JSON list of C-alpha atoms in Angstrom, two decimals:
[
{"chain": "U", "resi": 1, "resn": "UNK", "atom": "CA", "xyz": [-147.81, -58.68, -31.73]},
{"chain": "U", "resi": 2, "resn": "UNK", "atom": "CA", "xyz": [-150.74, -56.48, -30.65]},
{"chain": "U", "resi": 3, "resn": "UNK", "atom": "CA", "xyz": [-149.19, -53.14, -29.74]},
{"chain": "U", "resi": 4, "resn": "UNK", "atom": "CA", "xyz": [-152.19, -52.36, -27.49]},
{"chain": "U", "resi": 5, "resn": "UNK", "atom": "CA", "xyz": [-151.35, -55.19, -25.13]},
{"chain": "U", "resi": 6, "resn": "UNK", "atom": "CA", "xyz": [-148.45, -54.20, -22.90]},
{"chain": "U", "resi": 7, "resn": "UNK", "atom": "CA", "xyz": [-147.36, -57.34, -21.04]},
{"chain": "U", "resi": 8, "resn": "UNK", "atom": "CA", "xyz": [-145.73, -57.52, -17.66]},
{"chain": "U", "resi": 9, "resn": "UNK", "atom": "CA", "xyz": [-142.53, -58.49, -19.49]},
{"chain": "U", "resi": 10, "resn": "UNK", "atom": "CA", "xyz": [-142.60, -55.26, -21.48]},
{"chain": "U", "resi": 11, "resn": "UNK", "atom": "CA", "xyz": [-143.07, -53.25, -18.30]},
{"chain": "U", "resi": 12, "resn": "UNK", "atom": "CA", "xyz": [-140.05, -55.01, -16.84]},
{"chain": "U", "resi": 13, "resn": "UNK", "atom": "CA", "xyz": [-138.06, -54.21, -19.97]},
{"chain": "U", "resi": 14, "resn": "UNK", "atom": "CA", "xyz": [-139.04, -50.57, -19.74]},
{"chain": "U", "resi": 15, "resn": "UNK", "atom": "CA", "xyz": [-137.99, -50.50, -16.10]},
{"chain": "U", "resi": 16, "resn": "UNK", "atom": "CA", "xyz": [-134.68, -52.14, -17.00]},
{"chain": "U", "resi": 17, "resn": "UNK", "atom": "CA", "xyz": [-134.02, -49.35, -19.50]},
{"chain": "U", "resi": 18, "resn": "UNK", "atom": "CA", "xyz": [-133.80, -46.75, -16.75]},
{"chain": "U", "resi": 19, "resn": "UNK", "atom": "CA", "xyz": [-130.17, -45.64, -16.33]},
{"chain": "U", "resi": 20, "resn": "UNK", "atom": "CA", "xyz": [-128.29, -46.98, -13.34]},
{"chain": "U", "resi": 21, "resn": "UNK", "atom": "CA", "xyz": [-125.98, -44.55, -11.55]},
{"chain": "U", "resi": 22, "resn": "UNK", "atom": "CA", "xyz": [-123.21, -45.27, -9.05]},
{"chain": "U", "resi": 23, "resn": "UNK", "atom": "CA", "xyz": [-122.72, -48.62, -7.36]},
{"chain": "U", "resi": 24, "resn": "UNK", "atom": "CA", "xyz": [-124.98, -51.51, -8.33]},
{"chain": "U", "resi": 25, "resn": "UNK", "atom": "CA", "xyz": [-125.09, -54.63, -6.17]},
{"chain": "U", "resi": 26, "resn": "UNK", "atom": "CA", "xyz": [-121.61, -53.89, -4.87]},
{"chain": "U", "resi": 27, "resn": "UNK", "atom": "CA", "xyz": [-120.22, -53.43, -8.40]},
{"chain": "U", "resi": 28, "resn": "UNK", "atom": "CA", "xyz": [-119.08, -49.84, -8.88]},
{"chain": "U", "resi": 29, "resn": "UNK", "atom": "CA", "xyz": [-118.88, -47.87, -12.10]},
{"chain": "U", "resi": 30, "resn": "UNK", "atom": "CA", "xyz": [-115.67, -45.89, -12.22]},
{"chain": "U", "resi": 31, "resn": "UNK", "atom": "CA", "xyz": [-114.09, -43.71, -14.88]},
{"chain": "U", "resi": 32, "resn": "UNK", "atom": "CA", "xyz": [-110.46, -44.69, -15.23]},
{"chain": "U", "resi": 33, "resn": "UNK", "atom": "CA", "xyz": [-109.13, -41.51, -16.78]},
{"chain": "U", "resi": 34, "resn": "UNK", "atom": "CA", "xyz": [-106.88, -41.83, -19.84]},
{"chain": "U", "resi": 35, "resn": "UNK", "atom": "CA", "xyz": [-105.66, -45.37, -19.12]},
{"chain": "U", "resi": 36, "resn": "UNK", "atom": "CA", "xyz": [-108.55, -47.20, -20.73]},
{"chain": "U", "resi": 37, "resn": "UNK", "atom": "CA", "xyz": [-107.70, -50.50, -22.43]},
{"chain": "U", "resi": 38, "resn": "UNK", "atom": "CA", "xyz": [-109.82, -50.78, -25.59]},
{"chain": "U", "resi": 39, "resn": "UNK", "atom": "CA", "xyz": [-112.20, -53.72, -25.53]},
{"chain": "U", "resi": 40, "resn": "UNK", "atom": "CA", "xyz": [-110.53, -56.35, -27.73]},
{"chain": "U", "resi": 41, "resn": "UNK", "atom": "CA", "xyz": [-112.26, -57.58, -30.85]},
{"chain": "U", "resi": 42, "resn": "UNK", "atom": "CA", "xyz": [-113.21, -61.24, -30.88]},
{"chain": "U", "resi": 43, "resn": "UNK", "atom": "CA", "xyz": [-114.92, -63.52, -33.36]},
{"chain": "U", "resi": 44, "resn": "UNK", "atom": "CA", "xyz": [-118.62, -63.04, -33.97]},
{"chain": "U", "resi": 45, "resn": "UNK", "atom": "CA", "xyz": [-118.90, -66.81, -34.20]},
{"chain": "U", "resi": 46, "resn": "UNK", "atom": "CA", "xyz": [-121.36, -68.72, -36.36]},
{"chain": "U", "resi": 47, "resn": "UNK", "atom": "CA", "xyz": [-124.25, -67.88, -34.05]},
{"chain": "U", "resi": 48, "resn": "UNK", "atom": "CA", "xyz": [-125.22, -64.28, -34.83]},
{"chain": "U", "resi": 49, "resn": "UNK", "atom": "CA", "xyz": [-128.97, -64.49, -35.49]},
{"chain": "U", "resi": 50, "resn": "UNK", "atom": "CA", "xyz": [-129.78, -65.27, -39.10]},
{"chain": "U", "resi": 51, "resn": "UNK", "atom": "CA", "xyz": [-133.16, -63.77, -38.31]},
{"chain": "U", "resi": 52, "resn": "UNK", "atom": "CA", "xyz": [-133.72, -61.54, -35.30]},
{"chain": "U", "resi": 53, "resn": "UNK", "atom": "CA", "xyz": [-136.59, -62.47, -32.96]},
{"chain": "U", "resi": 54, "resn": "UNK", "atom": "CA", "xyz": [-139.82, -60.50, -32.96]},
{"chain": "U", "resi": 55, "resn": "UNK", "atom": "CA", "xyz": [-138.84, -59.02, -29.63]},
{"chain": "U", "resi": 56, "resn": "UNK", "atom": "CA", "xyz": [-135.43, -57.32, -29.64]},
{"chain": "U", "resi": 57, "resn": "UNK", "atom": "CA", "xyz": [-135.61, -55.45, -26.35]},
{"chain": "U", "resi": 58, "resn": "UNK", "atom": "CA", "xyz": [-133.13, -55.65, -23.47]},
{"chain": "U", "resi": 59, "resn": "UNK", "atom": "CA", "xyz": [-134.97, -58.42, -21.57]},
{"chain": "U", "resi": 60, "resn": "UNK", "atom": "CA", "xyz": [-133.78, -61.79, -22.86]},
{"chain": "U", "resi": 61, "resn": "UNK", "atom": "CA", "xyz": [-135.06, -63.66, -19.80]},
{"chain": "U", "resi": 62, "resn": "UNK", "atom": "CA", "xyz": [-138.59, -63.95, -21.19]},
{"chain": "U", "resi": 63, "resn": "UNK", "atom": "CA", "xyz": [-140.05, -64.00, -24.67]},
{"chain": "U", "resi": 64, "resn": "UNK", "atom": "CA", "xyz": [-143.38, -62.95, -26.13]},
{"chain": "U", "resi": 65, "resn": "UNK", "atom": "CA", "xyz": [-146.50, -62.24, -24.10]},
{"chain": "U", "resi": 66, "resn": "UNK", "atom": "CA", "xyz": [-145.71, -64.67, -21.29]},
{"chain": "U", "resi": 67, "resn": "UNK", "atom": "CA", "xyz": [-144.74, -64.07, -17.68]},
{"chain": "U", "resi": 68, "resn": "UNK", "atom": "CA", "xyz": [-142.69, -67.28, -17.58]},
{"chain": "U", "resi": 69, "resn": "UNK", "atom": "CA", "xyz": [-138.94, -66.89, -17.29]},
{"chain": "U", "resi": 70, "resn": "UNK", "atom": "CA", "xyz": [-136.18, -68.72, -19.13]},
{"chain": "U", "resi": 71, "resn": "UNK", "atom": "CA", "xyz": [-134.57, -71.57, -17.23]},
{"chain": "U", "resi": 72, "resn": "UNK", "atom": "CA", "xyz": [-131.37, -70.83, -15.35]},
{"chain": "U", "resi": 73, "resn": "UNK", "atom": "CA", "xyz": [-129.85, -68.20, -13.12]},
{"chain": "U", "resi": 74, "resn": "UNK", "atom": "CA", "xyz": [-131.10, -64.70, -13.80]},
{"chain": "U", "resi": 75, "resn": "UNK", "atom": "CA", "xyz": [-128.37, -62.28, -14.83]},
{"chain": "U", "resi": 76, "resn": "UNK", "atom": "CA", "xyz": [-128.66, -58.50, -14.56]},
{"chain": "U", "resi": 77, "resn": "UNK", "atom": "CA", "xyz": [-125.90, -57.08, -16.75]},
{"chain": "U", "resi": 78, "resn": "UNK", "atom": "CA", "xyz": [-125.00, -53.41, -16.55]},
{"chain": "U", "resi": 79, "resn": "UNK", "atom": "CA", "xyz": [-122.19, -51.21, -17.74]},
{"chain": "U", "resi": 80, "resn": "UNK", "atom": "CA", "xyz": [-121.16, -48.10, -19.61]},
{"chain": "U", "resi": 81, "resn": "UNK", "atom": "CA", "xyz": [-119.74, -47.42, -23.06]},
{"chain": "U", "resi": 82, "resn": "UNK", "atom": "CA", "xyz": [-116.68, -45.14, -23.07]},
{"chain": "U", "resi": 83, "resn": "UNK", "atom": "CA", "xyz": [-114.09, -43.90, -25.53]},
{"chain": "U", "resi": 84, "resn": "UNK", "atom": "CA", "xyz": [-110.38, -44.28, -24.81]},
{"chain": "U", "resi": 85, "resn": "UNK", "atom": "CA", "xyz": [-110.28, -40.89, -23.06]},
{"chain": "U", "resi": 86, "resn": "UNK", "atom": "CA", "xyz": [-112.88, -42.02, -20.54]},
{"chain": "U", "resi": 87, "resn": "UNK", "atom": "CA", "xyz": [-115.72, -40.01, -22.05]},
{"chain": "U", "resi": 88, "resn": "UNK", "atom": "CA", "xyz": [-119.15, -41.69, -22.25]},
{"chain": "U", "resi": 89, "resn": "UNK", "atom": "CA", "xyz": [-120.38, -42.61, -25.73]},
{"chain": "U", "resi": 90, "resn": "UNK", "atom": "CA", "xyz": [-124.06, -41.75, -25.88]},
{"chain": "U", "resi": 91, "resn": "UNK", "atom": "CA", "xyz": [-126.35, -43.31, -28.45]},
{"chain": "U", "resi": 92, "resn": "UNK", "atom": "CA", "xyz": [-124.28, -46.47, -28.90]},
{"chain": "U", "resi": 93, "resn": "UNK", "atom": "CA", "xyz": [-126.43, -49.48, -29.80]},
{"chain": "U", "resi": 94, "resn": "UNK", "atom": "CA", "xyz": [-125.39, -52.51, -27.74]},
{"chain": "U", "resi": 95, "resn": "UNK", "atom": "CA", "xyz": [-126.48, -55.88, -29.16]},
{"chain": "U", "resi": 96, "resn": "UNK", "atom": "CA", "xyz": [-126.36, -59.03, -27.03]},
{"chain": "U", "resi": 97, "resn": "UNK", "atom": "CA", "xyz": [-126.80, -62.70, -27.90]},
{"chain": "U", "resi": 98, "resn": "UNK", "atom": "CA", "xyz": [-125.83, -66.02, -26.34]},
{"chain": "U", "resi": 99, "resn": "UNK", "atom": "CA", "xyz": [-126.97, -69.60, -25.86]},
{"chain": "U", "resi": 100, "resn": "UNK", "atom": "CA", "xyz": [-129.75, -70.57, -23.48]},
{"chain": "U", "resi": 101, "resn": "UNK", "atom": "CA", "xyz": [-129.34, -72.55, -20.29]},
{"chain": "U", "resi": 102, "resn": "UNK", "atom": "CA", "xyz": [-129.21, -75.77, -22.34]},
{"chain": "U", "resi": 103, "resn": "UNK", "atom": "CA", "xyz": [-126.21, -74.49, -24.33]},
{"chain": "U", "resi": 104, "resn": "UNK", "atom": "CA", "xyz": [-128.33, -74.00, -27.45]},
{"chain": "U", "resi": 105, "resn": "UNK", "atom": "CA", "xyz": [-128.29, -70.90, -29.68]},
{"chain": "U", "resi": 106, "resn": "UNK", "atom": "CA", "xyz": [-131.67, -69.79, -31.00]},
{"chain": "U", "resi": 107, "resn": "UNK", "atom": "CA", "xyz": [-132.54, -68.59, -34.52]},
{"chain": "U", "resi": 108, "resn": "UNK", "atom": "CA", "xyz": [-129.64, -70.49, -36.11]},
{"chain": "U", "resi": 109, "resn": "UNK", "atom": "CA", "xyz": [-131.09, -73.97, -36.60]},
{"chain": "U", "resi": 110, "resn": "UNK", "atom": "CA", "xyz": [-130.09, -75.31, -33.18]},
{"chain": "U", "resi": 111, "resn": "UNK", "atom": "CA", "xyz": [-129.64, -79.08, -32.90]},
{"chain": "U", "resi": 112, "resn": "UNK", "atom": "CA", "xyz": [-131.13, -79.60, -29.43]},
{"chain": "U", "resi": 113, "resn": "UNK", "atom": "CA", "xyz": [-134.16, -78.61, -27.32]},
{"chain": "U", "resi": 114, "resn": "UNK", "atom": "CA", "xyz": [-134.73, -74.88, -27.00]},
{"chain": "U", "resi": 115, "resn": "UNK", "atom": "CA", "xyz": [-136.00, -72.90, -24.03]},
{"chain": "U", "resi": 116, "resn": "UNK", "atom": "CA", "xyz": [-139.12, -71.28, -25.51]},
{"chain": "U", "resi": 117, "resn": "UNK", "atom": "CA", "xyz": [-139.04, -68.52, -22.87]},
{"chain": "U", "resi": 118, "resn": "UNK", "atom": "CA", "xyz": [-135.54, -67.36, -23.83]},
{"chain": "U", "resi": 119, "resn": "UNK", "atom": "CA", "xyz": [-135.33, -64.47, -26.30]},
{"chain": "U", "resi": 120, "resn": "UNK", "atom": "CA", "xyz": [-131.82, -65.30, -27.51]},
{"chain": "U", "resi": 121, "resn": "UNK", "atom": "CA", "xyz": [-130.96, -61.80, -28.76]},
{"chain": "U", "resi": 122, "resn": "UNK", "atom": "CA", "xyz": [-131.61, -58.26, -27.57]},
{"chain": "U", "resi": 123, "resn": "UNK", "atom": "CA", "xyz": [-130.43, -54.70, -27.96]},
{"chain": "U", "resi": 124, "resn": "UNK", "atom": "CA", "xyz": [-130.51, -51.33, -26.22]},
{"chain": "U", "resi": 125, "resn": "UNK", "atom": "CA", "xyz": [-129.25, -47.83, -26.99]},
{"chain": "U", "resi": 126, "resn": "UNK", "atom": "CA", "xyz": [-126.90, -46.42, -24.34]},
{"chain": "U", "resi": 127, "resn": "UNK", "atom": "CA", "xyz": [-128.13, -43.26, -22.66]},
{"chain": "U", "resi": 128, "resn": "UNK", "atom": "CA", "xyz": [-126.42, -39.86, -22.56]},
{"chain": "U", "resi": 129, "resn": "UNK", "atom": "CA", "xyz": [-123.95, -41.11, -19.91]},
{"chain": "U", "resi": 130, "resn": "UNK", "atom": "CA", "xyz": [-123.16, -44.28, -21.83]},
{"chain": "U", "resi": 131, "resn": "UNK", "atom": "CA", "xyz": [-125.14, -46.62, -19.55]},
{"chain": "U", "resi": 132, "resn": "UNK", "atom": "CA", "xyz": [-126.60, -49.86, -20.90]},
{"chain": "U", "resi": 133, "resn": "UNK", "atom": "CA", "xyz": [-128.51, -52.62, -19.12]},
{"chain": "U", "resi": 134, "resn": "UNK", "atom": "CA", "xyz": [-129.84, -56.11, -19.90]},
{"chain": "U", "resi": 135, "resn": "UNK", "atom": "CA", "xyz": [-131.75, -58.80, -18.06]},
{"chain": "U", "resi": 136, "resn": "UNK", "atom": "CA", "xyz": [-130.98, -62.32, -19.22]},
{"chain": "U", "resi": 137, "resn": "UNK", "atom": "CA", "xyz": [-129.92, -65.71, -17.83]},
{"chain": "U", "resi": 138, "resn": "UNK", "atom": "CA", "xyz": [-126.47, -67.18, -17.44]},
{"chain": "U", "resi": 139, "resn": "UNK", "atom": "CA", "xyz": [-125.66, -69.04, -20.66]},
{"chain": "U", "resi": 140, "resn": "UNK", "atom": "CA", "xyz": [-125.06, -72.76, -20.58]},
{"chain": "U", "resi": 141, "resn": "UNK", "atom": "CA", "xyz": [-121.77, -74.32, -21.63]},
{"chain": "U", "resi": 142, "resn": "UNK", "atom": "CA", "xyz": [-120.94, -76.49, -24.60]},
{"chain": "U", "resi": 143, "resn": "UNK", "atom": "CA", "xyz": [-117.75, -78.37, -25.56]},
{"chain": "U", "resi": 144, "resn": "UNK", "atom": "CA", "xyz": [-114.67, -76.30, -26.29]},
{"chain": "U", "resi": 145, "resn": "UNK", "atom": "CA", "xyz": [-115.84, -72.97, -24.88]},
{"chain": "U", "resi": 146, "resn": "UNK", "atom": "CA", "xyz": [-116.05, -71.19, -21.58]},
{"chain": "U", "resi": 147, "resn": "UNK", "atom": "CA", "xyz": [-119.35, -69.65, -20.57]},
{"chain": "U", "resi": 148, "resn": "UNK", "atom": "CA", "xyz": [-119.59, -66.44, -22.64]},
{"chain": "U", "resi": 149, "resn": "UNK", "atom": "CA", "xyz": [-121.88, -63.75, -24.02]},
{"chain": "U", "resi": 150, "resn": "UNK", "atom": "CA", "xyz": [-121.51, -62.28, -27.51]},
{"chain": "U", "resi": 151, "resn": "UNK", "atom": "CA", "xyz": [-121.98, -58.56, -28.03]},
{"chain": "U", "resi": 152, "resn": "UNK", "atom": "CA", "xyz": [-121.71, -55.93, -30.72]},
{"chain": "U", "resi": 153, "resn": "UNK", "atom": "CA", "xyz": [-121.59, -52.15, -30.32]},
{"chain": "U", "resi": 154, "resn": "UNK", "atom": "CA", "xyz": [-122.51, -49.76, -33.11]},
{"chain": "U", "resi": 155, "resn": "UNK", "atom": "CA", "xyz": [-121.84, -46.07, -32.46]},
{"chain": "U", "resi": 156, "resn": "UNK", "atom": "CA", "xyz": [-121.95, -43.10, -34.86]},
{"chain": "U", "resi": 157, "resn": "UNK", "atom": "CA", "xyz": [-118.56, -42.31, -36.39]},
{"chain": "U", "resi": 158, "resn": "UNK", "atom": "CA", "xyz": [-116.84, -45.34, -34.85]},
{"chain": "U", "resi": 159, "resn": "UNK", "atom": "CA", "xyz": [-115.77, -48.73, -36.07]},
{"chain": "U", "resi": 160, "resn": "UNK", "atom": "CA", "xyz": [-118.22, -51.48, -35.13]},
{"chain": "U", "resi": 161, "resn": "UNK", "atom": "CA", "xyz": [-116.98, -53.52, -32.17]},
{"chain": "U", "resi": 162, "resn": "UNK", "atom": "CA", "xyz": [-117.76, -57.24, -32.03]},
{"chain": "U", "resi": 163, "resn": "UNK", "atom": "CA", "xyz": [-116.53, -59.13, -28.99]},
{"chain": "U", "resi": 164, "resn": "UNK", "atom": "CA", "xyz": [-117.41, -61.54, -26.18]},
{"chain": "U", "resi": 165, "resn": "UNK", "atom": "CA", "xyz": [-117.63, -61.23, -22.40]},
{"chain": "U", "resi": 166, "resn": "UNK", "atom": "CA", "xyz": [-116.74, -63.83, -19.78]},
{"chain": "U", "resi": 167, "resn": "UNK", "atom": "CA", "xyz": [-117.51, -64.55, -16.11]},
{"chain": "U", "resi": 168, "resn": "UNK", "atom": "CA", "xyz": [-114.97, -63.88, -13.37]},
{"chain": "U", "resi": 169, "resn": "UNK", "atom": "CA", "xyz": [-116.54, -66.78, -11.46]},
{"chain": "U", "resi": 170, "resn": "UNK", "atom": "CA", "xyz": [-115.62, -69.19, -14.26]},
{"chain": "U", "resi": 171, "resn": "UNK", "atom": "CA", "xyz": [-111.88, -68.61, -14.56]},
{"chain": "U", "resi": 172, "resn": "UNK", "atom": "CA", "xyz": [-111.06, -72.33, -14.72]},
{"chain": "U", "resi": 173, "resn": "UNK", "atom": "CA", "xyz": [-113.02, -72.71, -17.96]},
{"chain": "U", "resi": 174, "resn": "UNK", "atom": "CA", "xyz": [-111.86, -69.29, -19.18]},
{"chain": "U", "resi": 175, "resn": "UNK", "atom": "CA", "xyz": [-108.22, -70.35, -19.04]},
{"chain": "U", "resi": 176, "resn": "UNK", "atom": "CA", "xyz": [-108.98, -73.50, -21.04]},
{"chain": "U", "resi": 177, "resn": "UNK", "atom": "CA", "xyz": [-110.76, -71.50, -23.75]},
{"chain": "U", "resi": 178, "resn": "UNK", "atom": "CA", "xyz": [-108.50, -70.84, -26.73]},
{"chain": "U", "resi": 179, "resn": "UNK", "atom": "CA", "xyz": [-110.17, -67.53, -27.62]},
{"chain": "U", "resi": 180, "resn": "UNK", "atom": "CA", "xyz": [-109.80, -66.21, -24.07]},
{"chain": "U", "resi": 181, "resn": "UNK", "atom": "CA", "xyz": [-106.23, -67.51, -23.73]},
{"chain": "U", "resi": 182, "resn": "UNK", "atom": "CA", "xyz": [-105.19, -65.69, -26.91]},
{"chain": "U", "resi": 183, "resn": "UNK", "atom": "CA", "xyz": [-105.78, -62.34, -25.19]},
{"chain": "U", "resi": 184, "resn": "UNK", "atom": "CA", "xyz": [-103.22, -60.38, -23.19]},
{"chain": "U", "resi": 185, "resn": "UNK", "atom": "CA", "xyz": [-103.73, -60.00, -19.44]},
{"chain": "U", "resi": 186, "resn": "UNK", "atom": "CA", "xyz": [-105.08, -56.47, -19.90]},
{"chain": "U", "resi": 187, "resn": "UNK", "atom": "CA", "xyz": [-107.41, -57.61, -22.69]},
{"chain": "U", "resi": 188, "resn": "UNK", "atom": "CA", "xyz": [-108.71, -60.47, -20.56]},
{"chain": "U", "resi": 189, "resn": "UNK", "atom": "CA", "xyz": [-109.55, -58.00, -17.81]},
{"chain": "U", "resi": 190, "resn": "UNK", "atom": "CA", "xyz": [-111.35, -55.84, -20.36]},
{"chain": "U", "resi": 191, "resn": "UNK", "atom": "CA", "xyz": [-113.79, -58.65, -21.31]},
{"chain": "U", "resi": 192, "resn": "UNK", "atom": "CA", "xyz": [-114.20, -60.35, -17.92]},
{"chain": "U", "resi": 193, "resn": "UNK", "atom": "CA", "xyz": [-117.37, -59.31, -16.10]},
{"chain": "U", "resi": 194, "resn": "UNK", "atom": "CA", "xyz": [-117.37, -58.53, -12.40]},
{"chain": "U", "resi": 195, "resn": "UNK", "atom": "CA", "xyz": [-120.13, -60.68, -10.93]},
{"chain": "U", "resi": 196, "resn": "UNK", "atom": "CA", "xyz": [-121.84, -60.95, -7.57]},
{"chain": "U", "resi": 197, "resn": "UNK", "atom": "CA", "xyz": [-124.77, -63.05, -6.36]},
{"chain": "U", "resi": 198, "resn": "UNK", "atom": "CA", "xyz": [-127.51, -60.73, -5.12]},
{"chain": "U", "resi": 199, "resn": "UNK", "atom": "CA", "xyz": [-128.18, -61.31, -1.41]},
{"chain": "U", "resi": 200, "resn": "UNK", "atom": "CA", "xyz": [-131.97, -61.09, -1.79]},
{"chain": "U", "resi": 201, "resn": "UNK", "atom": "CA", "xyz": [-132.60, -64.80, -2.38]},
{"chain": "U", "resi": 202, "resn": "UNK", "atom": "CA", "xyz": [-133.87, -64.31, -5.93]},
{"chain": "U", "resi": 203, "resn": "UNK", "atom": "CA", "xyz": [-131.22, -66.53, -7.59]},
{"chain": "U", "resi": 204, "resn": "UNK", "atom": "CA", "xyz": [-129.97, -63.50, -9.51]},
{"chain": "U", "resi": 205, "resn": "UNK", "atom": "CA", "xyz": [-126.42, -62.51, -10.38]},
{"chain": "U", "resi": 206, "resn": "UNK", "atom": "CA", "xyz": [-125.35, -58.89, -10.85]},
{"chain": "U", "resi": 207, "resn": "UNK", "atom": "CA", "xyz": [-122.74, -58.45, -13.58]},
{"chain": "U", "resi": 208, "resn": "UNK", "atom": "CA", "xyz": [-120.87, -55.38, -14.73]},
{"chain": "U", "resi": 209, "resn": "UNK", "atom": "CA", "xyz": [-118.69, -54.70, -17.76]},
{"chain": "U", "resi": 210, "resn": "UNK", "atom": "CA", "xyz": [-117.63, -51.36, -19.22]},
{"chain": "U", "resi": 211, "resn": "UNK", "atom": "CA", "xyz": [-117.01, -51.30, -22.97]},
{"chain": "U", "resi": 212, "resn": "UNK", "atom": "CA", "xyz": [-114.22, -49.16, -24.41]},
{"chain": "U", "resi": 213, "resn": "UNK", "atom": "CA", "xyz": [-114.47, -48.12, -28.04]},
{"chain": "U", "resi": 214, "resn": "UNK", "atom": "CA", "xyz": [-111.68, -46.93, -30.31]}
]
């Protein structure tokens, strides 16, 4: 990719990297004191990219030097990374990957049609206050699983966390998903995103999930 050509997509990604403070789309960020439930570890699954895409920024909703967006409902995911004492973990690398709107994972030899405008994988480094942010699309569903997003967090001096996040608007499927059902009530809450449809008519969902490291 020509580094001299900064696409509109890259400008959007840079804008999305700006920390978000306070309430976002009605979803508030709140420090819970010393009662943090650690984010439970869940299977990485067979779909971690065998080869990462050329673009690995925090905007999965478009790919390459195009202004076209991936198919599906836009999802603006935000949150913070904390330790169990409620202190922000700065410098944590948050990796995100999930299937496209067709229910197909990219970069793993998918069996069906792929959305060429979907990046499939992205990452961002949390800022000094632990904030992270991604733009993506709501993943499709495939047999046996609820709608979910895979993530991994790598932070200096801490054990790598690999887990999955789920949608609070999809509880029917969540409760039929064996991986989700295996969690305790507190663990389920720790991996279930708060979501809200933005009222601006853009077909965008705000989502928020804080990540608690041990």
